[in-house]
């Protein structure tokens, strides 16, 4: 729909279809949740993690503020008063019964009941003991909690190895500890990250750079990966297995590796060092795109063998991204220093261009108010996107750059409120001082007009016909019957102004105004109903 400058529907960000070629670095259409958000105001900006529970609620893990449960409309904050041992929470997971576990600076907490057992208006309560057993009391940070295929909860710690909780029933728990003292017997090495693989094995990365494995079924103890496989020696801060069964690792200082497996032959391949900060998390969306988050360099996006970095230049709140999660609808949520951002799965269909964006030192948009957008159509020249601005004329955006058409190049006014294309491929422009028709390339111009000029647009010879009329606020193309009851139809172009309604059909102009019975007002919309009655 074409909007007038008075509707202000398009004011600061312009959402453009991505099938329209990108003229500048793409800004992705994130939805942001921040302390300044009007609908859901976060208590603080540093978000460590995001989690979706079995009921569909989103949990934001917020530094120094606790847990924030969001149902899509409102949010509830959980702190020490609700049983958490500390408000600095790093990560949450859910066990096989539906209980929520939280890893904090002061150890573990678990919801007293499975989440599905709480009434809709009932607050979740947490405890630091379960079935008479005291839970871990040392700090549990991100990437250190997983639930295995048997439903057991494994918690990686700094000094106590891996603590494993087994739940034979809802009200019982068995606890054991798996040591990580391979380098110095008697002294456990701190756990940096863990992941569960599709074959049931568990990989654990330690603070001294070692990678360790529990084999499928845990028939053997946790064992380090042998040096003969030449594993990376730097600490692996994030482990992830993708949908094709490939194991990924993200390390300190931006190193990302992949494990290439052919039977018992393993090769650790350095995949990327494009990010210059520590890798915080790795995940995959349902379309097979791999996302790699860092604590300072943004997110590395890998699709179809193509690598690109998503950063604040593309719309992130911060380049410090702590965690990512894909929800049931395949939205990608990113926990950042600054808040939470959500990227919907159809993001490729949209691109946001801030009106202050620049290319080669020049502002692309000459005006912050954008009134109309026209996408490309087929192979009609010159392709690309047309944008009408409030006081900067009209602009053409394409892969090769941008070009401005304003009063200095023949427009009667720099306020462009309407852009439409007729069936012959001509571009019609409604401005604050009349109507223009641009015939680009070999497209024939309209019949003789009061004023004709010639110019070149994106390398194409163009004829601009100008029609000196009132201010135009909107335009529309309607298919109308040649005569009442006829199945033969003609294209008609309608231009709506103040007390004037112009129609161009069959190469002729028709004018409707108050003397014809129309009210003396501004016209913004015109449409035909099912009986071909015209509504204005």
PDB file of N, CA and C in Angstrom, residues 400-449:
ATOM      1  N   UNK A 400      24.193  -1.393  -7.601  1.00  0.00           N
ATOM      2  CA  UNK A 400      25.279  -0.517  -8.055  1.00  0.00           C
ATOM      3  C   UNK A 400      25.330   0.802  -7.300  1.00  0.00           C
ATOM      4  N   UNK A 401      24.314   1.101  -6.491  1.00  0.00           N
ATOM      5  CA  UNK A 401      24.327   2.343  -5.743  1.00  0.00           C
ATOM      6  C   UNK A 401      22.959   2.983  -5.691  1.00  0.00           C
ATOM      7  N   UNK A 402      22.939   4.293  -5.550  1.00  0.00           N
ATOM      8  CA  UNK A 402      21.672   5.011  -5.465  1.00  0.00           C
ATOM      9  C   UNK A 402      21.739   6.258  -6.334  1.00  0.00           C
ATOM     10  N   UNK A 403      20.567   6.702  -6.787  1.00  0.00           N
ATOM     11  CA  UNK A 403      20.477   7.884  -7.636  1.00  0.00           C
ATOM     12  C   UNK A 403      19.257   8.684  -7.220  1.00  0.00           C
ATOM     13  N   UNK A 404      19.399  10.000  -7.171  1.00  0.00           N
ATOM     14  CA  UNK A 404      18.342  10.889  -6.698  1.00  0.00           C
ATOM     15  C   UNK A 404      17.753  11.657  -7.876  1.00  0.00           C
ATOM     16  N   UNK A 405      16.427  11.698  -7.942  1.00  0.00           N
ATOM     17  CA  UNK A 405      15.712  12.510  -8.931  1.00  0.00           C
ATOM     18  C   UNK A 405      14.911  13.545  -8.147  1.00  0.00           C
ATOM     19  N   UNK A 406      15.282  14.811  -8.295  1.00  0.00           N
ATOM     20  CA  UNK A 406      14.607  15.856  -7.538  1.00  0.00           C
ATOM     21  C   UNK A 406      14.322  17.051  -8.450  1.00  0.00           C
ATOM     22  N   UNK A 407      14.035  18.202  -7.859  1.00  0.00           N
ATOM     23  CA  UNK A 407      13.684  19.381  -8.655  1.00  0.00           C
ATOM     24  C   UNK A 407      14.808  19.787  -9.589  1.00  0.00           C
ATOM     25  N   UNK A 408      16.040  19.558  -9.156  1.00  0.00           N
ATOM     26  CA  UNK A 408      17.162  19.930 -10.025  1.00  0.00           C
ATOM     27  C   UNK A 408      17.208  19.091 -11.291  1.00  0.00           C
ATOM     28  N   UNK A 409      16.471  17.967 -11.310  1.00  0.00           N
ATOM     29  CA  UNK A 409      16.477  17.087 -12.480  1.00  0.00           C
ATOM     30  C   UNK A 409      15.108  17.012 -13.148  1.00  0.00           C
ATOM     31  N   UNK A 410      14.202  17.917 -12.783  1.00  0.00           N
ATOM     32  CA  UNK A 410      12.956  17.999 -13.527  1.00  0.00           C
ATOM     33  C   UNK A 410      11.686  17.796 -12.742  1.00  0.00           C
ATOM     34  N   UNK A 411      11.753  17.291 -11.493  1.00  0.00           N
ATOM     35  CA  UNK A 411      10.530  17.163 -10.708  1.00  0.00           C
ATOM     36  C   UNK A 411       9.967  18.545 -10.403  1.00  0.00           C
ATOM     37  N   UNK A 412       8.655  18.648 -10.372  1.00  0.00           N
ATOM     38  CA  UNK A 412       8.040  19.938 -10.058  1.00  0.00           C
ATOM     39  C   UNK A 412       8.082  20.215  -8.559  1.00  0.00           C
ATOM     40  N   UNK A 413       8.209  19.155  -7.742  1.00  0.00           N
ATOM     41  CA  UNK A 413       8.250  19.343  -6.297  1.00  0.00           C
ATOM     42  C   UNK A 413       9.045  18.191  -5.683  1.00  0.00           C
ATOM     43  N   UNK A 414       9.743  18.440  -4.557  1.00  0.00           N
ATOM     44  CA  UNK A 414      10.565  17.414  -3.927  1.00  0.00           C
ATOM     45  C   UNK A 414       9.790  16.543  -2.950  1.00  0.00           C
ATOM     46  N   UNK A 415       8.497  16.814  -2.769  1.00  0.00           N
ATOM     47  CA  UNK A 415       7.675  15.950  -1.931  1.00  0.00           C
ATOM     48  C   UNK A 415       6.989  14.933  -2.837  1.00  0.00           C
ATOM     49  N   UNK A 416       7.431  13.674  -2.745  1.00  0.00           N
ATOM     50  CA  UNK A 416       6.889  12.601  -3.577  1.00  0.00           C
ATOM     51  C   UNK A 416       6.039  11.698  -2.684  1.00  0.00           C
ATOM     52  N   UNK A 417       4.726  11.735  -2.925  1.00  0.00           N
ATOM     53  CA  UNK A 417       3.794  10.997  -2.075  1.00  0.00           C
ATOM     54  C   UNK A 417       3.319   9.683  -2.674  1.00  0.00           C
ATOM     55  N   UNK A 418       3.437   9.525  -3.978  1.00  0.00           N
ATOM     56  CA  UNK A 418       2.867   8.342  -4.625  1.00  0.00           C
ATOM     57  C   UNK A 418       3.751   7.865  -5.764  1.00  0.00           C
ATOM     58  N   UNK A 419       3.904   6.549  -5.883  1.00  0.00           N
ATOM     59  CA  UNK A 419       4.649   5.916  -6.963  1.00  0.00           C
ATOM     60  C   UNK A 419       3.865   4.696  -7.438  1.00  0.00           C
ATOM     61  N   UNK A 420       3.508   4.652  -8.711  1.00  0.00           N
ATOM     62  CA  UNK A 420       2.864   3.469  -9.277  1.00  0.00           C
ATOM     63  C   UNK A 420       3.414   3.228 -10.680  1.00  0.00           C
ATOM     64  N   UNK A 421       3.217   2.014 -11.170  1.00  0.00           N
ATOM     65  CA  UNK A 421       3.677   1.651 -12.507  1.00  0.00           C
ATOM     66  C   UNK A 421       2.472   1.176 -13.309  1.00  0.00           C
ATOM     67  N   UNK A 422       2.337   1.650 -14.550  1.00  0.00           N
ATOM     68  CA  UNK A 422       1.192   1.210 -15.354  1.00  0.00           C
ATOM     69  C   UNK A 422       1.546  -0.069 -16.111  1.00  0.00           C
ATOM     70  N   UNK A 423       0.565  -0.624 -16.811  1.00  0.00           N
ATOM     71  CA  UNK A 423       0.751  -1.907 -17.477  1.00  0.00           C
ATOM     72  C   UNK A 423       1.732  -1.832 -18.637  1.00  0.00           C
ATOM     73  N   UNK A 424       2.059  -0.629 -19.096  1.00  0.00           N
ATOM     74  CA  UNK A 424       3.067  -0.469 -20.147  1.00  0.00           C
ATOM     75  C   UNK A 424       4.472  -0.317 -19.582  1.00  0.00           C
ATOM     76  N   UNK A 425       4.581  -0.293 -18.262  1.00  0.00           N
ATOM     77  CA  UNK A 425       5.884  -0.184 -17.635  1.00  0.00           C
ATOM     78  C   UNK A 425       6.315   1.230 -17.324  1.00  0.00           C
ATOM     79  N   UNK A 426       5.431   2.206 -17.531  1.00  0.00           N
ATOM     80  CA  UNK A 426       5.780   3.592 -17.219  1.00  0.00           C
ATOM     81  C   UNK A 426       5.654   3.842 -15.722  1.00  0.00           C
ATOM     82  N   UNK A 427       6.528   4.690 -15.200  1.00  0.00           N
ATOM     83  CA  UNK A 427       6.530   5.039 -13.785  1.00  0.00           C
ATOM     84  C   UNK A 427       5.803   6.363 -13.596  1.00  0.00           C
ATOM     85  N   UNK A 428       4.743   6.362 -12.755  1.00  0.00           N
ATOM     86  CA  UNK A 428       3.975   7.565 -12.480  1.00  0.00           C
ATOM     87  C   UNK A 428       4.294   8.054 -11.075  1.00  0.00           C
ATOM     88  N   UNK A 429       4.467   9.360 -10.953  1.00  0.00           N
ATOM     89  CA  UNK A 429       4.927   9.964  -9.708  1.00  0.00           C
ATOM     90  C   UNK A 429       3.956  11.056  -9.294  1.00  0.00           C
ATOM     91  N   UNK A 430       3.393  10.941  -8.097  1.00  0.00           N
ATOM     92  CA  UNK A 430       2.547  11.990  -7.552  1.00  0.00           C
ATOM     93  C   UNK A 430       3.325  12.839  -6.573  1.00  0.00           C
ATOM     94  N   UNK A 431       3.382  14.154  -6.809  1.00  0.00           N
ATOM     95  CA  UNK A 431       4.197  15.049  -5.982  1.00  0.00           C
ATOM     96  C   UNK A 431       3.317  16.113  -5.331  1.00  0.00           C
ATOM     97  N   UNK A 432       3.968  16.989  -4.596  1.00  0.00           N
ATOM     98  CA  UNK A 432       3.262  18.094  -3.967  1.00  0.00           C
ATOM     99  C   UNK A 432       2.845  19.165  -4.955  1.00  0.00           C
ATOM    100  N   UNK A 433       3.239  19.006  -6.215  1.00  0.00           N
ATOM    101  CA  UNK A 433       2.875  20.004  -7.217  1.00  0.00           C
ATOM    102  C   UNK A 433       2.644  19.327  -8.565  1.00  0.00           C
ATOM    103  N   UNK A 434       1.811  18.302  -8.568  1.00  0.00           N
ATOM    104  CA  UNK A 434       1.446  17.704  -9.841  1.00  0.00           C
ATOM    105  C   UNK A 434       1.922  16.291 -10.040  1.00  0.00           C
ATOM    106  N   UNK A 435       1.771  15.827 -11.283  1.00  0.00           N
ATOM    107  CA  UNK A 435       2.002  14.429 -11.653  1.00  0.00           C
ATOM    108  C   UNK A 435       3.075  14.367 -12.739  1.00  0.00           C
ATOM    109  N   UNK A 436       3.933  13.341 -12.636  1.00  0.00           N
ATOM    110  CA  UNK A 436       4.939  13.076 -13.666  1.00  0.00           C
ATOM    111  C   UNK A 436       4.780  11.653 -14.166  1.00  0.00           C
ATOM    112  N   UNK A 437       5.155  11.434 -15.412  1.00  0.00           N
ATOM    113  CA  UNK A 437       5.216  10.084 -15.974  1.00  0.00           C
ATOM    114  C   UNK A 437       6.609   9.888 -16.566  1.00  0.00           C
ATOM    115  N   UNK A 438       7.338   8.876 -16.079  1.00  0.00           N
ATOM    116  CA  UNK A 438       8.679   8.588 -16.556  1.00  0.00           C
ATOM    117  C   UNK A 438       8.641   7.360 -17.461  1.00  0.00           C
ATOM    118  N   UNK A 439       9.053   7.547 -18.699  1.00  0.00           N
ATOM    119  CA  UNK A 439       9.176   6.451 -19.655  1.00  0.00           C
ATOM    120  C   UNK A 439      10.655   6.140 -19.801  1.00  0.00           C
ATOM    121  N   UNK A 440      11.072   5.000 -19.247  1.00  0.00           N
ATOM    122  CA  UNK A 440      12.482   4.664 -19.128  1.00  0.00           C
ATOM    123  C   UNK A 440      12.861   3.633 -20.182  1.00  0.00           C
ATOM    124  N   UNK A 441      13.971   3.885 -20.879  1.00  0.00           N
ATOM    125  CA  UNK A 441      14.430   2.964 -21.915  1.00  0.00           C
ATOM    126  C   UNK A 441      13.542   3.032 -23.142  1.00  0.00           C
ATOM    127  N   UNK A 442      13.085   1.879 -23.579  1.00  0.00           N
ATOM    128  CA  UNK A 442      12.267   1.810 -24.790  1.00  0.00           C
ATOM    129  C   UNK A 442      10.770   1.873 -24.524  1.00  0.00           C
ATOM    130  N   UNK A 443      10.388   2.167 -23.284  1.00  0.00           N
ATOM    131  CA  UNK A 443       8.969   2.255 -22.954  1.00  0.00           C
ATOM    132  C   UNK A 443       8.394   3.516 -23.594  1.00  0.00           C
ATOM    133  N   UNK A 444       7.294   3.421 -24.355  1.00  0.00           N
ATOM    134  CA  UNK A 444       6.747   4.614 -25.032  1.00  0.00           C
ATOM    135  C   UNK A 444       6.193   5.611 -24.023  1.00  0.00           C
ATOM    136  N   UNK A 445       6.368   6.900 -24.289  1.00  0.00           N
ATOM    137  CA  UNK A 445       5.837   7.926 -23.381  1.00  0.00           C
ATOM    138  C   UNK A 445       4.326   8.068 -23.550  1.00  0.00           C
ATOM    139  N   UNK A 446       3.663   8.733 -22.614  1.00  0.00           N
ATOM    140  CA  UNK A 446       2.216   8.974 -22.730  1.00  0.00           C
ATOM    141  C   UNK A 446       1.958  10.022 -23.803  1.00  0.00           C
ATOM    142  N   UNK A 447       0.678  10.264 -24.121  1.00  0.00           N
ATOM    143  CA  UNK A 447       0.364  11.304 -25.106  1.00  0.00           C
ATOM    144  C   UNK A 447       0.948  12.650 -24.701  1.00  0.00           C
ATOM    145  N   UNK A 448       0.929  13.558 -25.625  1.00  0.00           N
ATOM    146  CA  UNK A 448       1.527  14.876 -25.430  1.00  0.00           C
ATOM    147  C   UNK A 448       1.074  15.499 -24.111  1.00  0.00           C
ATOM    148  N   UNK A 449       2.047  16.033 -23.385  1.00  0.00           N
ATOM    149  CA  UNK A 449       1.757  16.686 -22.110  1.00  0.00           C
ATOM    150  C   UNK A 449       2.254  18.128 -22.166  1.00  0.00           C
TER     151      UNK A 449
END
